[in-house]
XYZ file of C-alpha atoms in Angstrom:
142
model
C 193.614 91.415 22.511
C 190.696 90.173 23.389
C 188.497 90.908 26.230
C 188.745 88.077 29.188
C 185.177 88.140 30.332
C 182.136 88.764 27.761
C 179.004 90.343 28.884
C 176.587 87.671 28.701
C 173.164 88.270 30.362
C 171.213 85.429 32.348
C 167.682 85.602 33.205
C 165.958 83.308 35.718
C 161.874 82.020 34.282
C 159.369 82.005 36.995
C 158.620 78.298 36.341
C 158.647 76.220 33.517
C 156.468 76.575 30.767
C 154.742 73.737 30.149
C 152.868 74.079 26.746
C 155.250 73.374 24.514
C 156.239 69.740 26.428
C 152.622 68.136 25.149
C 151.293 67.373 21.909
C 147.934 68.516 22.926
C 148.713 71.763 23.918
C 151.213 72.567 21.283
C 151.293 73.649 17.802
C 149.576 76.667 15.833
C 147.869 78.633 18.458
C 144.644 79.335 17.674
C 143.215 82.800 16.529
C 142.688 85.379 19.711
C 139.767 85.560 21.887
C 138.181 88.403 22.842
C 141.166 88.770 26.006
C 143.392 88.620 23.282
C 145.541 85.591 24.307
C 146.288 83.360 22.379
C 147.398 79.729 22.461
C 145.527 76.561 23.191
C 142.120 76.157 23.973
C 142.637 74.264 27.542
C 145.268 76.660 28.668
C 143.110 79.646 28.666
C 142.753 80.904 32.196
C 138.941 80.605 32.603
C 139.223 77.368 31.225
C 141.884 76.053 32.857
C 139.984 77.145 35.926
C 137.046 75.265 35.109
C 138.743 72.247 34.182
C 140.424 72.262 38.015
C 137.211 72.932 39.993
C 135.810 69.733 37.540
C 138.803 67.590 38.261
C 138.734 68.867 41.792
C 135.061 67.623 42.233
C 135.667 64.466 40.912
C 138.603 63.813 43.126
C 136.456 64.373 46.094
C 133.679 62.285 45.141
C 135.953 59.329 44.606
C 137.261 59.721 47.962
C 133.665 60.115 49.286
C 132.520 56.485 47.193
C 135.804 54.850 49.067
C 134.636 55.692 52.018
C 131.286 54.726 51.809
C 132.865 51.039 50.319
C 134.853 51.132 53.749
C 131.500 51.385 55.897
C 130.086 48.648 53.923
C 133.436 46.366 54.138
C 134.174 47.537 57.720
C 130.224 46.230 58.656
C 131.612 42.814 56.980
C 135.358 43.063 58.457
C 135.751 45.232 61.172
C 139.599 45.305 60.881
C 138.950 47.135 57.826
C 138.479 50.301 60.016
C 142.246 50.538 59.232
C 142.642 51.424 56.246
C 140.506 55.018 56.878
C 143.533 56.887 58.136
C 145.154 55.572 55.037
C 142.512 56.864 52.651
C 141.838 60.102 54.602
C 146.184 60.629 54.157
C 145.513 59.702 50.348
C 142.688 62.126 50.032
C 144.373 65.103 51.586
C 147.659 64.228 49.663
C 146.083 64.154 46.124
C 143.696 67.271 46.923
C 146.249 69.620 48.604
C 147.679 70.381 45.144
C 144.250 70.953 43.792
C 143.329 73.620 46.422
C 146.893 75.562 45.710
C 146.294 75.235 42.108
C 142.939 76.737 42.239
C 143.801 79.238 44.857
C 147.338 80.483 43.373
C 146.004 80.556 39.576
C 148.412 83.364 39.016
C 151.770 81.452 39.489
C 150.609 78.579 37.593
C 149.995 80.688 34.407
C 150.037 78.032 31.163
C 148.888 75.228 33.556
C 145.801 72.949 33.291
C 145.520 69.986 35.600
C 143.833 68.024 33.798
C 147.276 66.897 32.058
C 149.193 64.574 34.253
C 152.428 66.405 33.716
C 151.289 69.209 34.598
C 149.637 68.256 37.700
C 152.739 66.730 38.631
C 154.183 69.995 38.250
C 151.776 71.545 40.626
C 152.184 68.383 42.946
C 156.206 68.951 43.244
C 155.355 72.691 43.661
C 153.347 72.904 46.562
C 155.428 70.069 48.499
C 158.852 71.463 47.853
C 157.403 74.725 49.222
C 155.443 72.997 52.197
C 158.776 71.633 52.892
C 160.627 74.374 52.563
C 158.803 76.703 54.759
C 157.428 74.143 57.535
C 154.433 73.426 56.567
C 153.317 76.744 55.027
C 151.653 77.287 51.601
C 151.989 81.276 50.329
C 152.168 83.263 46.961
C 155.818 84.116 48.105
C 157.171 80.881 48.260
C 155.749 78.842 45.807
């Protein structure tokens, strides 16, 4: 007869590897650099570090023209003074992710923000595990 259970063998991924999901980053890899990896230009680790400090940068100085359009508006409308809580909130929200991404490079291997899917990947990330360990960042739990 035959056997009642089969040996089948599960493994668990680290995270999802994102590559493959856009048409930018997928396709024929390219030939190996001198580290010997191989794959798409953007997704190379130096690179993809670069590209995160740059996006990271230009986060911040959007936040910093806001608020300098708030002092102006807030000298015309002094109500306005509202609405900074709401854009500091915003700026900590969107740059949170951007600090773990940059600080964590490791366990977001085959990552590059400057693709919105994968930033949302970083973005769901870093608040599941914020939630998850009350309001704590580490290596171990993202």
């Amino acid at each position: 007869g035959r056997e009642a259970s089969r040996g089948t063998h599960v493994t668990m991924a680290k995270g999802p590897n994102l590559a493959p999901l856009l048409a930018t980053t997928s396709g024929n890899p390219g030939p190996s650099s001198s580290s010997g990896y191989q794959g798409s230009f953007l997704l190379r680790p130096g690179v993809a570090l670069c590209c995160g400090v740059g996006v990271l940068l230009v986060i911040a100085g959007f936040f910093y023209w806001e608020i300098a359009a708030l002092e102006h508006a807030i000298a015309v409308f002094p109500p306005a003074f509202l609405l900074l809580p709401l854009s500091g909130i915003g700026a900590l929200a969107v740059l949170l992710p951007m600090f773990v991404f940059l600080c964590f490079r490791g366990d977001f291997e085959n990552t590059n923000i400057l693709f919105p899917s994968h930033y949302a990947y970083v973005f769901r990330r870093t608040y599941a595990s914020l939630a998850q360990n009350n309001g704590k960042v580490s290596k171990k739990t993202l």
